[in-house]
PDB file of C-alpha atoms in Angstrom:
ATOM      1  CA  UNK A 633      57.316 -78.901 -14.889  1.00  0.00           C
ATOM      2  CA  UNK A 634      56.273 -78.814 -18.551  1.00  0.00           C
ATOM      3  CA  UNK A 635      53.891 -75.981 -19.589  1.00  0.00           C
ATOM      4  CA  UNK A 636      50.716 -77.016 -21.510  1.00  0.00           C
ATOM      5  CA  UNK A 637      51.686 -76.209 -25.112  1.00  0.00           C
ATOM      6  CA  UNK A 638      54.763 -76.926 -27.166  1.00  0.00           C
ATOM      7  CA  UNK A 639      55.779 -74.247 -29.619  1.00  0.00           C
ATOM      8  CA  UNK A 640      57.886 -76.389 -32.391  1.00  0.00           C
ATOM      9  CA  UNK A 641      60.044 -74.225 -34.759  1.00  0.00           C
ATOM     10  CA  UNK A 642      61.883 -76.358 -37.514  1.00  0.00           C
ATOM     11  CA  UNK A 643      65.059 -74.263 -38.206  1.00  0.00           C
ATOM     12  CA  UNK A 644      67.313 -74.855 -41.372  1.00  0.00           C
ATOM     13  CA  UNK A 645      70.074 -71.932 -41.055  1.00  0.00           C
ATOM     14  CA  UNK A 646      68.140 -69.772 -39.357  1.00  0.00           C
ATOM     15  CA  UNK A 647      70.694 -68.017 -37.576  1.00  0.00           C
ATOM     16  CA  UNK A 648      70.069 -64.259 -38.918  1.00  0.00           C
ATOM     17  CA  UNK A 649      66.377 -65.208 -37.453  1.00  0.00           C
ATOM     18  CA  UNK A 650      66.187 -66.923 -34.667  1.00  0.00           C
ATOM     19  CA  UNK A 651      66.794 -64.650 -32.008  1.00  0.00           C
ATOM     20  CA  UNK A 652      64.478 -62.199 -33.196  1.00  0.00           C
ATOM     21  CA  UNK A 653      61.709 -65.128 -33.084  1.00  0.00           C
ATOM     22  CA  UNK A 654      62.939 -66.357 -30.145  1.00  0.00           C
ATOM     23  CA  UNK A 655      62.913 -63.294 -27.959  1.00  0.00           C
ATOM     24  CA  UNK A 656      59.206 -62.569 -28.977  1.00  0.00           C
ATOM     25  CA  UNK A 657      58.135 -65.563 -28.058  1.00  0.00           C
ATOM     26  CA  UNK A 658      60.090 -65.595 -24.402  1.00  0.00           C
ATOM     27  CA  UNK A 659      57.523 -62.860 -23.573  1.00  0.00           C
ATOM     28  CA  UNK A 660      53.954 -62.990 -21.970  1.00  0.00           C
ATOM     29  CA  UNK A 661      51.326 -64.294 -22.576  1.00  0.00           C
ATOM     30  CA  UNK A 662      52.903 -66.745 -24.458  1.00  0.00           C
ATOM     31  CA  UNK A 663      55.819 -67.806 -21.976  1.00  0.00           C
ATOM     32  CA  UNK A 664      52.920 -67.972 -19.195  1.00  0.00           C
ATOM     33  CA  UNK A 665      52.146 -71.053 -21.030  1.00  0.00           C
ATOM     34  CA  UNK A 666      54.237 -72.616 -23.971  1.00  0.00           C
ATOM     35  CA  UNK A 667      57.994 -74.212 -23.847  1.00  0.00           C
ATOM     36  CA  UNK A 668      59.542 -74.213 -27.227  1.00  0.00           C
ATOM     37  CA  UNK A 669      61.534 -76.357 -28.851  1.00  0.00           C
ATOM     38  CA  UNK A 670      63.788 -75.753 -32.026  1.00  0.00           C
ATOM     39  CA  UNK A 671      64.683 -78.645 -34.547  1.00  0.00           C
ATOM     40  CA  UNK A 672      67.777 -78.032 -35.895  1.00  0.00           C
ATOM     41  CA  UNK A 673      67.634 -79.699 -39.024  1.00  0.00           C
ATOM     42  CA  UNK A 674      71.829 -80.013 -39.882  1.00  0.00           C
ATOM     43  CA  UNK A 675      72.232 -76.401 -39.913  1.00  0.00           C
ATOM     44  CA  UNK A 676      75.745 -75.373 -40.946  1.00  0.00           C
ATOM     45  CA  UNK A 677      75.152 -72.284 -39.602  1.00  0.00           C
ATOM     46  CA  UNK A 678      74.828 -71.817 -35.350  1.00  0.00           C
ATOM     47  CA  UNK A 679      70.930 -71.977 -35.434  1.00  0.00           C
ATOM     48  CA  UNK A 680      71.183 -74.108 -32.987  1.00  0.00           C
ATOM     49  CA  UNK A 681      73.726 -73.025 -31.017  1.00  0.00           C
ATOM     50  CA  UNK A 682      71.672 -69.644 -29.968  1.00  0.00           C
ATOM     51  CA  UNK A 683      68.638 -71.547 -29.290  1.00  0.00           C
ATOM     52  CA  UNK A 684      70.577 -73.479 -26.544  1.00  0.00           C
ATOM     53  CA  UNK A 685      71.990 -70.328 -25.476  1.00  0.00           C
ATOM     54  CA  UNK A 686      68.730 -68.804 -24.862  1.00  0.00           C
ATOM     55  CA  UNK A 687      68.106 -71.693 -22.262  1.00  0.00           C
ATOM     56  CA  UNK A 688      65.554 -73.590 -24.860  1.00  0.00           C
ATOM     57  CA  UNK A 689      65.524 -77.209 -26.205  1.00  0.00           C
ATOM     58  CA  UNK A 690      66.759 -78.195 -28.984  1.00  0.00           C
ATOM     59  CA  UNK A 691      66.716 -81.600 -31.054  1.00  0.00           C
ATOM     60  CA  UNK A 692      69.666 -81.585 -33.486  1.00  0.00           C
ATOM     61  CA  UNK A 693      69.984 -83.715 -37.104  1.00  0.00           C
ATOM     62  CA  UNK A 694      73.407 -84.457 -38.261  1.00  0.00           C
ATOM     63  CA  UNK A 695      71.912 -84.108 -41.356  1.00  0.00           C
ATOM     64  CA  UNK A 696      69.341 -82.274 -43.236  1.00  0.00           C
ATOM     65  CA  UNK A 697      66.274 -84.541 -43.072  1.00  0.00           C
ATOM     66  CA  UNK A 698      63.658 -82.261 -44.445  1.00  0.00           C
ATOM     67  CA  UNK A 699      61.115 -80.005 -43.254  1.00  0.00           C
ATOM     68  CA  UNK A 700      58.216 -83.244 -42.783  1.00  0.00           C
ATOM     69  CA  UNK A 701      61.088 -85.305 -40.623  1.00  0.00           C
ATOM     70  CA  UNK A 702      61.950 -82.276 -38.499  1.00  0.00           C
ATOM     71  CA  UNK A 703      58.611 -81.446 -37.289  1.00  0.00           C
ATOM     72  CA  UNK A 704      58.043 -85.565 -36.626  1.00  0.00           C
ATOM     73  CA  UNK A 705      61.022 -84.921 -34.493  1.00  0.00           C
ATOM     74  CA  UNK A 706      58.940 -82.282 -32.634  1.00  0.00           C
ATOM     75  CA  UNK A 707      55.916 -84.553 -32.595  1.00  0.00           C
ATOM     76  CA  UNK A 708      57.971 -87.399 -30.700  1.00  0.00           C
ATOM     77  CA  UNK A 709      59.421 -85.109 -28.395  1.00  0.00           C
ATOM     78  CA  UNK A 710      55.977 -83.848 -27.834  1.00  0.00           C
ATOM     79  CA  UNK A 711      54.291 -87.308 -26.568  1.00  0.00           C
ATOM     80  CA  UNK A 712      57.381 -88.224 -24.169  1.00  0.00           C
ATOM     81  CA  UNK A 713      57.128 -84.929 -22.647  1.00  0.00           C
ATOM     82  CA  UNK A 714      53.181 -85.258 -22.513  1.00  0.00           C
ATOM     83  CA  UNK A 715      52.449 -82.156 -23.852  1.00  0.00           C
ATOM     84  CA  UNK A 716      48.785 -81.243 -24.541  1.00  0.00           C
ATOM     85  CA  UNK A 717      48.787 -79.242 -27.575  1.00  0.00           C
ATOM     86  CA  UNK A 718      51.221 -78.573 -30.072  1.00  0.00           C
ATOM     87  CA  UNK A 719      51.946 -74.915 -32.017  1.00  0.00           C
ATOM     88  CA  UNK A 720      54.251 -75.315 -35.135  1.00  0.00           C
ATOM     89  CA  UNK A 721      55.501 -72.302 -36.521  1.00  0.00           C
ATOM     90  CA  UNK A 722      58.449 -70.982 -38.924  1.00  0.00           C
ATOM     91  CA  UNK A 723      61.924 -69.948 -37.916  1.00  0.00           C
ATOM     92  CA  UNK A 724      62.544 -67.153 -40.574  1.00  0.00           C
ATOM     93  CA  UNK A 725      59.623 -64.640 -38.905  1.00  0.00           C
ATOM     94  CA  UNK A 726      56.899 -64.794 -41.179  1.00  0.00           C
ATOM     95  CA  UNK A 727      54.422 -66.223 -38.539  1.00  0.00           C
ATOM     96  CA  UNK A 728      53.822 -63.262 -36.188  1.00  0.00           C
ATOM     97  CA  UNK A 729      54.019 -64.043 -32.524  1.00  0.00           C
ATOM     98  CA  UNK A 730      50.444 -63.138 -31.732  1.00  0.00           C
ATOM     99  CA  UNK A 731      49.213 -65.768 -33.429  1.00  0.00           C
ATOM    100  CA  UNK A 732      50.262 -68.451 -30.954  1.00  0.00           C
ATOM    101  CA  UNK A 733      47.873 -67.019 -28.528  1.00  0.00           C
ATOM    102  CA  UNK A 734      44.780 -67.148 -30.906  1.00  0.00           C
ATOM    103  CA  UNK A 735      45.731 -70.559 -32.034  1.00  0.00           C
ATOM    104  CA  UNK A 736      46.202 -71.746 -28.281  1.00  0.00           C
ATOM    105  CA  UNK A 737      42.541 -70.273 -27.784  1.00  0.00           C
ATOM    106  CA  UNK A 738      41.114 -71.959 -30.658  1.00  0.00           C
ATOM    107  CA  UNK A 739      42.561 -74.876 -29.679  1.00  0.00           C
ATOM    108  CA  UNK A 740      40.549 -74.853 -26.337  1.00  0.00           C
ATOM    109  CA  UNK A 741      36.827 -73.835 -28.020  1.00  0.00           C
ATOM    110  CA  UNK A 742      34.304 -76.162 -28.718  1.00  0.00           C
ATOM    111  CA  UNK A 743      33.373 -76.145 -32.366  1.00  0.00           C
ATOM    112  CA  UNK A 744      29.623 -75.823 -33.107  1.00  0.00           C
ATOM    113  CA  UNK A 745      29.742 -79.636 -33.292  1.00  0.00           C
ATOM    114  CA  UNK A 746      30.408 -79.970 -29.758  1.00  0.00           C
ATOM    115  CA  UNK A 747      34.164 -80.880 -29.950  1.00  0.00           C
ATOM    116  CA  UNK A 748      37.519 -79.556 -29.319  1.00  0.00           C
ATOM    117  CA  UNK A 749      39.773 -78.745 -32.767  1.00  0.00           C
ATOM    118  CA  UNK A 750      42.561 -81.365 -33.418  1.00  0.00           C
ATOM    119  CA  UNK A 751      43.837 -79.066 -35.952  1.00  0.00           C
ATOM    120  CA  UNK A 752      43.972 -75.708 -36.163  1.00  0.00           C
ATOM    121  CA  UNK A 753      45.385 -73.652 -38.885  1.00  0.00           C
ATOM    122  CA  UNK A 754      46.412 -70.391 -39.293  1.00  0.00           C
ATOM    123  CA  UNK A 755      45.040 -69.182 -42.487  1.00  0.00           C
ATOM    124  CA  UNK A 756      46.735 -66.117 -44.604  1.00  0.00           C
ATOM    125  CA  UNK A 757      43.965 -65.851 -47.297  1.00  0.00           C
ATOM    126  CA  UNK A 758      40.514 -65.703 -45.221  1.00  0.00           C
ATOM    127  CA  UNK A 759      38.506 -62.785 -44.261  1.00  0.00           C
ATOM    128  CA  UNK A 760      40.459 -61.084 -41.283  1.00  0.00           C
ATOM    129  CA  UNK A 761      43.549 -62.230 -42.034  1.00  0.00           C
ATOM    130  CA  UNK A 762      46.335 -59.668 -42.638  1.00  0.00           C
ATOM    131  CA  UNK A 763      47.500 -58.653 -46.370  1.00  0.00           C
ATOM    132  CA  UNK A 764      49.893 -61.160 -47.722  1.00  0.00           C
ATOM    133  CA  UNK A 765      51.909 -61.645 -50.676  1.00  0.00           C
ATOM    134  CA  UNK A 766      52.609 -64.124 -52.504  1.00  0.00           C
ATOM    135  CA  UNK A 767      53.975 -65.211 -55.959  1.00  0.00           C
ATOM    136  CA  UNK A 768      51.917 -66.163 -58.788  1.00  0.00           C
ATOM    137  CA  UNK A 769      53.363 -69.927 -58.422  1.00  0.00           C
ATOM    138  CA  UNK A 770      52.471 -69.987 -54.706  1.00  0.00           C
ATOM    139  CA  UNK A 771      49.143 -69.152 -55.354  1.00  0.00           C
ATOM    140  CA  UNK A 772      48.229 -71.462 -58.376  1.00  0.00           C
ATOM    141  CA  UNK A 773      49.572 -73.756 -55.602  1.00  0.00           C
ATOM    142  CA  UNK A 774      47.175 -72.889 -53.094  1.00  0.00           C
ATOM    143  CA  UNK A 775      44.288 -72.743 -55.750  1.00  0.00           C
ATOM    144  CA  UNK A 776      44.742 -76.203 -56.669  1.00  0.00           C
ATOM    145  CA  UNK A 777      45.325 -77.685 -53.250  1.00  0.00           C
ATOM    146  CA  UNK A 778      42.495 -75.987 -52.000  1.00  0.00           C
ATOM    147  CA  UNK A 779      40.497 -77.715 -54.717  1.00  0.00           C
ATOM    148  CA  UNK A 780      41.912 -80.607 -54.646  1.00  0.00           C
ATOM    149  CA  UNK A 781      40.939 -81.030 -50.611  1.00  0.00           C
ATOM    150  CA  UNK A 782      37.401 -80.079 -51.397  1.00  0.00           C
ATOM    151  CA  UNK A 783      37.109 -82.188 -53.826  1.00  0.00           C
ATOM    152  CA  UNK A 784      38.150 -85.470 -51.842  1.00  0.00           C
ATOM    153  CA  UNK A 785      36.933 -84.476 -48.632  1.00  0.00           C
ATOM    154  CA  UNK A 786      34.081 -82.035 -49.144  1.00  0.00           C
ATOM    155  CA  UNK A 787      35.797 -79.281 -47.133  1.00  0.00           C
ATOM    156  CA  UNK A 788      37.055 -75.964 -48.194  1.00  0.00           C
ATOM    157  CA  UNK A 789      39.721 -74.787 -46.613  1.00  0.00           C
ATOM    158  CA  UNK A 790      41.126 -71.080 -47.545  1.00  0.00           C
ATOM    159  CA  UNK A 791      44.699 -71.939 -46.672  1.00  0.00           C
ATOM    160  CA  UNK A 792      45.404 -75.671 -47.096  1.00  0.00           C
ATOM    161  CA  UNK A 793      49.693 -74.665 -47.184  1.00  0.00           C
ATOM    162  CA  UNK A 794      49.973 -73.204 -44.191  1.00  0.00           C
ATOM    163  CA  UNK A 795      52.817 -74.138 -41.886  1.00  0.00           C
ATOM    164  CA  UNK A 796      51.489 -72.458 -38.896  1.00  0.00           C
ATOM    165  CA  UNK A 797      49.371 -74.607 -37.038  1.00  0.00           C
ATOM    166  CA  UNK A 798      47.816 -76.055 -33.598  1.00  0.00           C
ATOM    167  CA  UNK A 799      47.766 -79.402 -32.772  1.00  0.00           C
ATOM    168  CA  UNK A 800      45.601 -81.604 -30.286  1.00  0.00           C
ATOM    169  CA  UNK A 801      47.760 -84.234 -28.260  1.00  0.00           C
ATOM    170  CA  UNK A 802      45.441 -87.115 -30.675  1.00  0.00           C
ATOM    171  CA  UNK A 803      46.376 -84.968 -33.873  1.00  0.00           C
ATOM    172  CA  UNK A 804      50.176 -85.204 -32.848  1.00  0.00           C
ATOM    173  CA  UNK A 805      50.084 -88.629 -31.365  1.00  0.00           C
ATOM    174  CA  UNK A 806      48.971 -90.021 -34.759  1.00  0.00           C
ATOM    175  CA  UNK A 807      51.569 -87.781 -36.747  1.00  0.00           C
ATOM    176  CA  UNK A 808      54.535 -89.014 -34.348  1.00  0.00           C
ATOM    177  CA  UNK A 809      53.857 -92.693 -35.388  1.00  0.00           C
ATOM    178  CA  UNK A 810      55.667 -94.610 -38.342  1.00  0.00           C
ATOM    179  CA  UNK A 811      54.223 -93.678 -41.978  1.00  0.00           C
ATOM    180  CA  UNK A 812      51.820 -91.448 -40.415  1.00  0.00           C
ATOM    181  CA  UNK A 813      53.016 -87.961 -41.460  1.00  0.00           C
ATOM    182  CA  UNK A 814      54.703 -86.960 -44.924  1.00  0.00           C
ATOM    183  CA  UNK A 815      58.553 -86.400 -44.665  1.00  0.00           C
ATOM    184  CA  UNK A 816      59.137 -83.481 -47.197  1.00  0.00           C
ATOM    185  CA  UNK A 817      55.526 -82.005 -48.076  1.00  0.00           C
ATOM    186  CA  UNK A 818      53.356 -82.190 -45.206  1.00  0.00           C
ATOM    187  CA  UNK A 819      50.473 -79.921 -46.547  1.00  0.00           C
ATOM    188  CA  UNK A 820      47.321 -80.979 -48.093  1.00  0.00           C
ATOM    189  CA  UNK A 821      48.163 -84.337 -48.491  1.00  0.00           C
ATOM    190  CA  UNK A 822      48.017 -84.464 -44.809  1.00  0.00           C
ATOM    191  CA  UNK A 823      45.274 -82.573 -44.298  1.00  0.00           C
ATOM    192  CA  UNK A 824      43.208 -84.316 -46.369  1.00  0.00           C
ATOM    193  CA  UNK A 825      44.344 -87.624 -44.204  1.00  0.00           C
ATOM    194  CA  UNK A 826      43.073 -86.156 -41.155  1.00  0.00           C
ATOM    195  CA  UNK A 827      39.696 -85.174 -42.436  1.00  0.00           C
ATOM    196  CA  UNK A 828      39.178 -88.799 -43.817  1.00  0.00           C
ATOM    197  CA  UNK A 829      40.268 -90.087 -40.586  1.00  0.00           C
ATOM    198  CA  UNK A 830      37.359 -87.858 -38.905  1.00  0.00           C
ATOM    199  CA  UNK A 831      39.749 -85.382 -37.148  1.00  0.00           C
ATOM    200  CA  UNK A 832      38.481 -82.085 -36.365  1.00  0.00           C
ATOM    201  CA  UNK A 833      39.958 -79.419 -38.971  1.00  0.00           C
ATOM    202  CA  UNK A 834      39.400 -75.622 -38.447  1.00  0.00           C
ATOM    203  CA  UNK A 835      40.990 -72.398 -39.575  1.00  0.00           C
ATOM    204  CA  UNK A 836      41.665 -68.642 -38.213  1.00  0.00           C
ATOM    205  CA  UNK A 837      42.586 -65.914 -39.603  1.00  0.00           C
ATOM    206  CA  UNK A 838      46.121 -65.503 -39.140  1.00  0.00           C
ATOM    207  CA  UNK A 839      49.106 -62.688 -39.397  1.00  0.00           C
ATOM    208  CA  UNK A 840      51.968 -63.650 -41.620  1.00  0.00           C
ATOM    209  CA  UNK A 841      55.029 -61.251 -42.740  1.00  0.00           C
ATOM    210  CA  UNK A 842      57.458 -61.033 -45.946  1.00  0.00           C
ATOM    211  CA  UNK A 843      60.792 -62.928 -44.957  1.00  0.00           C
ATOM    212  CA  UNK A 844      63.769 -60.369 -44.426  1.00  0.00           C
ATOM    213  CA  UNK A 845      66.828 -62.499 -44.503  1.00  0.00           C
ATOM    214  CA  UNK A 846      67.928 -65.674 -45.646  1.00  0.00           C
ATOM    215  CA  UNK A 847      66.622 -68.013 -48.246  1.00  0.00           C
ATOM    216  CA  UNK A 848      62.803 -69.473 -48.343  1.00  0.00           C
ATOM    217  CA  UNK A 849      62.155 -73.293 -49.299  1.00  0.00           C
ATOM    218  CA  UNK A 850      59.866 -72.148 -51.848  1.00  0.00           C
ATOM    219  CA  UNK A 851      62.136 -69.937 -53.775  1.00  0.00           C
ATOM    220  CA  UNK A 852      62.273 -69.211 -57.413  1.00  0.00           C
ATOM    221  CA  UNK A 853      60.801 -72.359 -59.001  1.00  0.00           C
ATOM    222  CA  UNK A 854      60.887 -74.567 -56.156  1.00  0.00           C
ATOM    223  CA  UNK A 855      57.145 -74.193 -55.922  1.00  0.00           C
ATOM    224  CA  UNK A 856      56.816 -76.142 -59.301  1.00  0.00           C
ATOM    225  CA  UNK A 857      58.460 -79.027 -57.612  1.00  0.00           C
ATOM    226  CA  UNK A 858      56.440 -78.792 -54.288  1.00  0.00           C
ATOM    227  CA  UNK A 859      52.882 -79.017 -56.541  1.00  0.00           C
ATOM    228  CA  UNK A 860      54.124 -82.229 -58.105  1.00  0.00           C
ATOM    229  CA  UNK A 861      55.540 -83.799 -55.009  1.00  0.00           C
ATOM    230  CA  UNK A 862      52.855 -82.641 -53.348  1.00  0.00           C
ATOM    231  CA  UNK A 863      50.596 -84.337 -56.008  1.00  0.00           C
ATOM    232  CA  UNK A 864      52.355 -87.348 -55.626  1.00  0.00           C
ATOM    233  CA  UNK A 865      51.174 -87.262 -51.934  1.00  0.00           C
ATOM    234  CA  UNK A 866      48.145 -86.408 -52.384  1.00  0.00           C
ATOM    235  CA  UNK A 867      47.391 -89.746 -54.790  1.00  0.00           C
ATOM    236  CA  UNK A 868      48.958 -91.953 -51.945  1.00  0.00           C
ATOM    237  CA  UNK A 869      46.938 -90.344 -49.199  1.00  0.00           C
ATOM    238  CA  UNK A 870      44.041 -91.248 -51.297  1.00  0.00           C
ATOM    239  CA  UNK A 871      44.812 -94.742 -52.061  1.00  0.00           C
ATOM    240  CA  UNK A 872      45.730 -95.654 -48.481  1.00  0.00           C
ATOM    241  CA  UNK A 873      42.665 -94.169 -46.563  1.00  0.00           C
ATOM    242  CA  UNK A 874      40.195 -93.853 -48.815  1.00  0.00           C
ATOM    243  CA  UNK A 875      40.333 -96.912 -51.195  1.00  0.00           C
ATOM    244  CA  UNK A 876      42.203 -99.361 -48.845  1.00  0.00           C
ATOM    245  CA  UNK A 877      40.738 -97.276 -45.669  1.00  0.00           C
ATOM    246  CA  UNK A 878      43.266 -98.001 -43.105  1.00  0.00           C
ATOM    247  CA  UNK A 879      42.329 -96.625 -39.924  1.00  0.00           C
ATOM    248  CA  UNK A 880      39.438 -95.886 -40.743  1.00  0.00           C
ATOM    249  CA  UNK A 881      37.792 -93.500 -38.154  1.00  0.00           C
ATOM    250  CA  UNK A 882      40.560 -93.613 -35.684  1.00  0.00           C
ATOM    251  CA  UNK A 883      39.737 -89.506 -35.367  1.00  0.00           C
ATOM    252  CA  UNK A 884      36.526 -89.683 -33.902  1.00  0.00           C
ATOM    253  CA  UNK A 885      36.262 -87.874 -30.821  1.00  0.00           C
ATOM    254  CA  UNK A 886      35.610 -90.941 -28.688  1.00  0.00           C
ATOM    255  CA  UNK A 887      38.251 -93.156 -30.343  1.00  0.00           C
ATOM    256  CA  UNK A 888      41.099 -90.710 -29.784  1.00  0.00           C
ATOM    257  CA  UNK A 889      40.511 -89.782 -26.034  1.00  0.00           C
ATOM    258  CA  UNK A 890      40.991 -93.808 -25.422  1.00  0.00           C
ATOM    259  CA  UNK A 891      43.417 -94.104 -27.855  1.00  0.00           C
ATOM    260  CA  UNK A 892      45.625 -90.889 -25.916  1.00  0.00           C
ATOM    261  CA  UNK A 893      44.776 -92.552 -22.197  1.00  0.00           C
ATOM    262  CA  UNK A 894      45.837 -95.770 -23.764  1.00  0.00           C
ATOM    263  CA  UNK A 895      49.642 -93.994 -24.443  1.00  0.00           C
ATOM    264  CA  UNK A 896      49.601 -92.116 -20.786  1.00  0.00           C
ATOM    265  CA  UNK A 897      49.372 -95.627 -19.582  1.00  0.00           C
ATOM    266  CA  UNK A 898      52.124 -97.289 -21.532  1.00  0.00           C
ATOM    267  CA  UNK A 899      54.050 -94.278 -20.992  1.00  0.00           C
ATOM    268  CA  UNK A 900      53.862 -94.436 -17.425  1.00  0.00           C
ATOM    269  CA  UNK A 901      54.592 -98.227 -17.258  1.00  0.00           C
ATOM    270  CA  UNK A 902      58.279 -97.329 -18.970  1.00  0.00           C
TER     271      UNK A 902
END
């Protein structure tokens, strides 16, 4: 029987990391109530080859399809499996274990306006977060996202690039669908969709570590790239759900519990 939460780790070569990740994670509290699952996103390495050795699932691309595709993968996998929330974290060991517990609490506390989170993220620059560092790149990245969020959406968020966060089964349900979810920079661009769309958005402080091994995504001037594609994304979110407003307040608490008993049902009619 499936535990309540998924813990989905997109891998890319990962091998020199995985275990270590993997063995935190196999041990209480969080085993008591999460199954993980690794996307192996065409690792040449055997990434995903000791995640099946360690008795876990694993979804494998032939090719690399990007970070955005791989957790989509996850997402899918997710709604057959009916899982009720959704932790996404990194494969390289820079999201400490611990906070998949707080993230799995926050996920199940009202928020003072009397609803359950659909997302929440786990923020590195807040107050009570741990000491992190980051380039000078990174952070004009995070500046400007941050603004850019607030700007459209009247929210400030402290951490808008995070990659560790919690998702309701209505946040994930809409992200699993066709043209829902961004296939290389899923960031602020999506963030900013789910606020439009009236989705509950919260942060927590959070506990992130340097990476030891391996290469990161955002390496050298990669992060130069990520702000213009990112951008890019940003500019299309806008123009589909603000200006042409599809979907229009599909996020509102009432319209996503129907929407998720609407998919049990179909579900259980296959």
């Amino acid at each position: 029987m499936n535990k309540e939460v998924l813990v989905i780790i997109p891998a890319y070569n990962e091998a020199e990391n995985i275990d270590r990740v993997l063995s935190e994670l196999e041990e209480p509290p969080i085993a008591d109530f999460a199954d993980i699952l690794i996307i192996d996103d065409g690792s040449s390495d055997d990434t995903g080859e000791r995640a099946k050795k360690r008795g876990h699932a694993v979804v494998e691309h032939i090719y690399n399809l990007g970070y955005g595709t791989a957790l989509q993968s996850g997402y899918k996998y997710a709604v057959r499996k009916k899982y009720k929330y959704v932790i996404q974290m990194d494969a390289d060991g820079q999201h400490d274990v611990q906070n998949v517990t707080n993230i799995y609490n926050a996920l199940k506390e009202k928020t003072p306006e009397g609803r359950y989170p659909d997302i929440v993220l786990g923020a590195r620059y807040m107050e009570g977060s741990a000491p992190f560092n980051a380039s000078m790149l990174k952070k004009l990245a995070v500046w400007m996202f941050r603004k850019l969020i607030y700007l459209t959406t009247k929210v400030d968020l402290h951490d808008p690039t995070t990659g560790l966060q919690g998702l309701s089964r209505p946040a994930f349900m809409y992200y699993s669908k066709f043209n829902h979810f961004a296939d290389e920079c899923p960031d602020s661009d999506m963030l900013i969709q789910m606020i439009t769309l009236k989705f509950q958005v919260i942060e927590i402080p959070a506990v992130m570590h340097e990476r030891k091994t391996g290469k990161s995504m955002h390496a050298g001037l990669e992060p130069v790239w990520y702000m213009i594609r990112g951008l890019y994304e940003i500019l299309s979110v806008i123009m589909r759900y603000k200006i042409l407003k599809l979907d229009e307040g599909i996020g509102n608490y009432e319209t996503v519990r129907q929407e998720e008993k609407d998919s049990d049902k179909e579900e259980a009619a296959r």
